[in-house]
mmCIF file of C-alpha atoms in Angstrom:
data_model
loop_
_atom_site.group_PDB
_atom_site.id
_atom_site.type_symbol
_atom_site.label_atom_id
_atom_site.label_comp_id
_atom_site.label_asym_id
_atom_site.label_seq_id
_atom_site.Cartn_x
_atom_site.Cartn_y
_atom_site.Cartn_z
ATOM 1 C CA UNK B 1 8.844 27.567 24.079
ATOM 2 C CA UNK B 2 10.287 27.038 20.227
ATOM 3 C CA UNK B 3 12.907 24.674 22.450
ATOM 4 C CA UNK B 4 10.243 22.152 23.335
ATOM 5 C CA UNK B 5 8.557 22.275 19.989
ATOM 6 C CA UNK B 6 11.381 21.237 17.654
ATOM 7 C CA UNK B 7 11.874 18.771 20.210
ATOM 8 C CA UNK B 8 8.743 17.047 19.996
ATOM 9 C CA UNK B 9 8.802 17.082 16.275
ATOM 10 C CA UNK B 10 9.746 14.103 14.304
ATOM 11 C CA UNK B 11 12.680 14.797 11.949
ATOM 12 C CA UNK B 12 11.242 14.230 7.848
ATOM 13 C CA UNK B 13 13.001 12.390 5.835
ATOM 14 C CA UNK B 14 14.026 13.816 2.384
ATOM 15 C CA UNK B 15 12.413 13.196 -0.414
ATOM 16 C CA UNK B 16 13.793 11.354 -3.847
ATOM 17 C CA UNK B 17 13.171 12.812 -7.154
ATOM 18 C CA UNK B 18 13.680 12.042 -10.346
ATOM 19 C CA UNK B 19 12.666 15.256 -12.304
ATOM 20 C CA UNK B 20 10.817 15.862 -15.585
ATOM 21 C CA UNK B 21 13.282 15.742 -18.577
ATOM 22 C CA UNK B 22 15.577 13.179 -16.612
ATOM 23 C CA UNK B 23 16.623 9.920 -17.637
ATOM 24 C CA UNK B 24 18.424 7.366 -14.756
ATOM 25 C CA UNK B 25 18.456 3.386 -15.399
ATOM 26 C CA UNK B 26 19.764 1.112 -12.834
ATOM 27 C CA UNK B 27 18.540 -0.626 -9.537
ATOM 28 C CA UNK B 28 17.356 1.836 -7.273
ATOM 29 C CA UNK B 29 16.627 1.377 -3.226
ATOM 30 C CA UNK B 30 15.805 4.324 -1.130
ATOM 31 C CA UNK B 31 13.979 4.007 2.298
ATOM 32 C CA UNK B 32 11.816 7.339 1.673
ATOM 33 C CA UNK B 33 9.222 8.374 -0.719
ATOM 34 C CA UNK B 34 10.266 8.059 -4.504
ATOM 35 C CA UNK B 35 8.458 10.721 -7.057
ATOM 36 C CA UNK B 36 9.219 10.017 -10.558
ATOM 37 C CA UNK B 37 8.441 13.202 -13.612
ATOM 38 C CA UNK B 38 10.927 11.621 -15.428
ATOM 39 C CA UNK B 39 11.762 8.773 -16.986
ATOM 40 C CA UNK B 40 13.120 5.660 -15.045
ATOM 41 C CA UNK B 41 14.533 2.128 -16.236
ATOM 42 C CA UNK B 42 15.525 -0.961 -14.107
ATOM 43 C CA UNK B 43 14.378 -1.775 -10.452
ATOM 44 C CA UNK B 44 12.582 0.340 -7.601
ATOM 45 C CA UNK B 45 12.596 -1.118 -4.428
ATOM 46 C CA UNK B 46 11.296 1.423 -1.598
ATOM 47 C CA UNK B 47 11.035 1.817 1.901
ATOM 48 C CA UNK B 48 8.105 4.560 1.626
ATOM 49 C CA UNK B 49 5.979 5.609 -1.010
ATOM 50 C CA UNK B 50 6.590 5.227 -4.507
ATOM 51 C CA UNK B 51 4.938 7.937 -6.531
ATOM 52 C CA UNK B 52 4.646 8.036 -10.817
ATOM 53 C CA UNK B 53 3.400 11.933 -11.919
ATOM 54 C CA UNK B 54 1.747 12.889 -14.535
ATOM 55 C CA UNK B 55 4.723 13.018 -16.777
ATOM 56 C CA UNK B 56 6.319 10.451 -15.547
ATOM 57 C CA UNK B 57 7.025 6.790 -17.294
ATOM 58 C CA UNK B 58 8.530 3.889 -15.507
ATOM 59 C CA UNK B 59 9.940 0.825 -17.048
ATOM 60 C CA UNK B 60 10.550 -1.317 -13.788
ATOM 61 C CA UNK B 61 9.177 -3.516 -11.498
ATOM 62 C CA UNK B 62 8.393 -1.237 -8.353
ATOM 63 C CA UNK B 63 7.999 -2.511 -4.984
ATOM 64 C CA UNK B 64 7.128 -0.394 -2.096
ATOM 65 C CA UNK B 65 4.566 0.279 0.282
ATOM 66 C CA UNK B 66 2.727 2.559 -0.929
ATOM 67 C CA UNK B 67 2.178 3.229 -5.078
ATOM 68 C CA UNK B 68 0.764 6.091 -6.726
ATOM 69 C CA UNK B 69 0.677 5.885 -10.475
ATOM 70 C CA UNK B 70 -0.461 9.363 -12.407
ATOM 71 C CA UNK B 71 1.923 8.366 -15.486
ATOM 72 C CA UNK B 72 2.998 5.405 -17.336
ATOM 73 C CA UNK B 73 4.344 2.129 -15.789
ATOM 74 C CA UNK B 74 5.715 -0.718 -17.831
ATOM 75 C CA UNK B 75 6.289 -3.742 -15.191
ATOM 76 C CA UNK B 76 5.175 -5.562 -12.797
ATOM 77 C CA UNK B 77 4.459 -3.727 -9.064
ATOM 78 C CA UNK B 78 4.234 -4.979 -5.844
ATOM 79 C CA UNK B 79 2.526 -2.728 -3.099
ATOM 80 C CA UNK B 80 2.756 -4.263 0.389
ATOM 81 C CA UNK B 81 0.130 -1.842 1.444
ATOM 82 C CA UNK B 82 -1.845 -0.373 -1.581
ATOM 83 C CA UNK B 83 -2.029 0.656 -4.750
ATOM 84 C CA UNK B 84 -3.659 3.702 -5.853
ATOM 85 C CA UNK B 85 -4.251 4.487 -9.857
ATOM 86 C CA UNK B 86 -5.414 7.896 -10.463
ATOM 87 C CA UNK B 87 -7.538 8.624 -13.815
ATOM 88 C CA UNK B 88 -4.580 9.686 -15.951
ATOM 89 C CA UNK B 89 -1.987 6.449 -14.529
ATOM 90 C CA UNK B 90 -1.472 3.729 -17.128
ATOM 91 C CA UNK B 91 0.197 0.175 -15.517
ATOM 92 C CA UNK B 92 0.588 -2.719 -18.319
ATOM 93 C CA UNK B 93 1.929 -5.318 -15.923
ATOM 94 C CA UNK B 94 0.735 -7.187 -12.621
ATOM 95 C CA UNK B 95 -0.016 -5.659 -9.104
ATOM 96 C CA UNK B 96 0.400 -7.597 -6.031
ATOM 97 C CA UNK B 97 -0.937 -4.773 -3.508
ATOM 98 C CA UNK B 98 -2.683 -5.075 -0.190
ATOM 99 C CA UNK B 99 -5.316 -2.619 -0.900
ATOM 100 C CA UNK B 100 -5.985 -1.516 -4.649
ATOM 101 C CA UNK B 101 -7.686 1.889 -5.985
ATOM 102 C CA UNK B 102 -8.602 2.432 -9.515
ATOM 103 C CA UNK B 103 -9.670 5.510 -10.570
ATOM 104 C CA UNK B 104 -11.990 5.529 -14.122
ATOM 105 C CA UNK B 105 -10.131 6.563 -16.747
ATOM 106 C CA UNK B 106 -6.978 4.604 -15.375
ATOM 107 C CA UNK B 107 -5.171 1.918 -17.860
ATOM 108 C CA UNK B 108 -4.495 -1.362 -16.801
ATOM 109 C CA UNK B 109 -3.175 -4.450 -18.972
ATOM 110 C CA UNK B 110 -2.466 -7.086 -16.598
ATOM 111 C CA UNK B 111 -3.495 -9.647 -13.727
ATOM 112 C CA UNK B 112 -3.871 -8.299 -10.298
ATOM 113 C CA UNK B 113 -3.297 -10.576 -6.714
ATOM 114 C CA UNK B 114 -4.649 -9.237 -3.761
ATOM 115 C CA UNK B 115 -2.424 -9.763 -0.703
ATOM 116 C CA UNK B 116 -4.135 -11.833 1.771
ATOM 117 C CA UNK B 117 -4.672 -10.948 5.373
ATOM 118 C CA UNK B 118 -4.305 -14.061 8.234
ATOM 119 C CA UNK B 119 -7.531 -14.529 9.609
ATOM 120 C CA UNK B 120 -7.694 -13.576 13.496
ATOM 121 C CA UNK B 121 -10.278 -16.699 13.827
ATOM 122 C CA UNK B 122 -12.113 -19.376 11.971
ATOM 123 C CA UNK B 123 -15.402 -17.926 10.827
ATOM 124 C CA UNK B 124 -18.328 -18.747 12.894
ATOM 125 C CA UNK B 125 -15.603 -19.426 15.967
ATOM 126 C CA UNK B 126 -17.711 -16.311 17.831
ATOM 127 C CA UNK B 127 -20.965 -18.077 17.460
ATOM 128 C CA UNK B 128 -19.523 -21.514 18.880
ATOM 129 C CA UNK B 129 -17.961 -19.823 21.900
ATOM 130 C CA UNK B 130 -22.075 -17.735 22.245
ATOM 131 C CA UNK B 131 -23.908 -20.802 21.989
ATOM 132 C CA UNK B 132 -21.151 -22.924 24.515
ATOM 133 C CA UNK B 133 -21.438 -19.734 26.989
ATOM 134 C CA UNK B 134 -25.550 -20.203 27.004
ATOM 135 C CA UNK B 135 -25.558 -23.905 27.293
ATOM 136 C CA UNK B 136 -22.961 -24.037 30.104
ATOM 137 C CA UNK B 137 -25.758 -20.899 32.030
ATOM 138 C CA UNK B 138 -28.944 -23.049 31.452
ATOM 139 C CA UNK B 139 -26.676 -26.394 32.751
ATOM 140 C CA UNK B 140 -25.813 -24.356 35.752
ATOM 141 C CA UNK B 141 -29.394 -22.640 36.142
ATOM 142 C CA UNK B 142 -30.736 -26.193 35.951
ATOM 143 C CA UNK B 143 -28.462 -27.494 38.785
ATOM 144 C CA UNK B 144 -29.651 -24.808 40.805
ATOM 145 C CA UNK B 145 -33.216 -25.484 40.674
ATOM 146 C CA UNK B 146 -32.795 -29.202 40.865
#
């Protein structure tokens, strides 16, 4: 019985963390989720979810998919899924983010780009195919009275 269940359960990844009081500059890439107390120069480029606390202060441009921002970020961010700015997070750069929540109370100082998703179909391309579909019935409706 405890066989089958470990089994069946996805391994987690560990988490990164950079804790309160720390200091780290440099590039960083890591394919899980990022939390940052500390402070944190240079680069972030992430797999998972990138995550600022409270205490935290970031002077980078971050790209991930997934951004939370509680502290202070100083650079631009890029959020290939969204962006989420809670009401003590403070961003003075851009955001390129697919989706985009900002909480009142948040700081931001910059331009924001929302990510565009490819249209399935041209709009009004369901109302053509409608109005074909009932002109091609009363043509056939007609031919089968004539």
């Amino acid at each position: 019985m405890w066989g089958k269940n470990k089994l069946q359960m996805p391994v987690k990844s560990t988490d990164s963390l950079i804790g309160h009081g720390g200091t780290l500059e440099g590039k960083l890439n890591c394919d899980t989720n990022l939390r940052i107390e500390g402070n944190f120069s240079g680069e972030i480029n992430c797999q998972g979810t990138v995550t600022v606390g409270e205490q935290g202060t970031v002077r980078s441009s971050i790209r991930a998919q997934d951004i939370i921002i509680a502290g202070k970020v100083y650079g631009d961010v890029i959020a290939d899924q969204r962006l989420m700015m809670t009401d003590t997070g403070q961003l003075h750069g851009n955001i390129l983010a697919g989706s985009l929540s900002i909480m009142e109370g948040s700081v931001l100082n910059g331009s924001v780009a929302m990510a565009e998703e490819p249209a399935t179909e041209k709009a009004g391309g369901l109302q053509k195919k409608e109005q074909a579909d009932k002109a091609g019935k009363r043509g056939s409706k007609q031919a089968e009275t004539a």
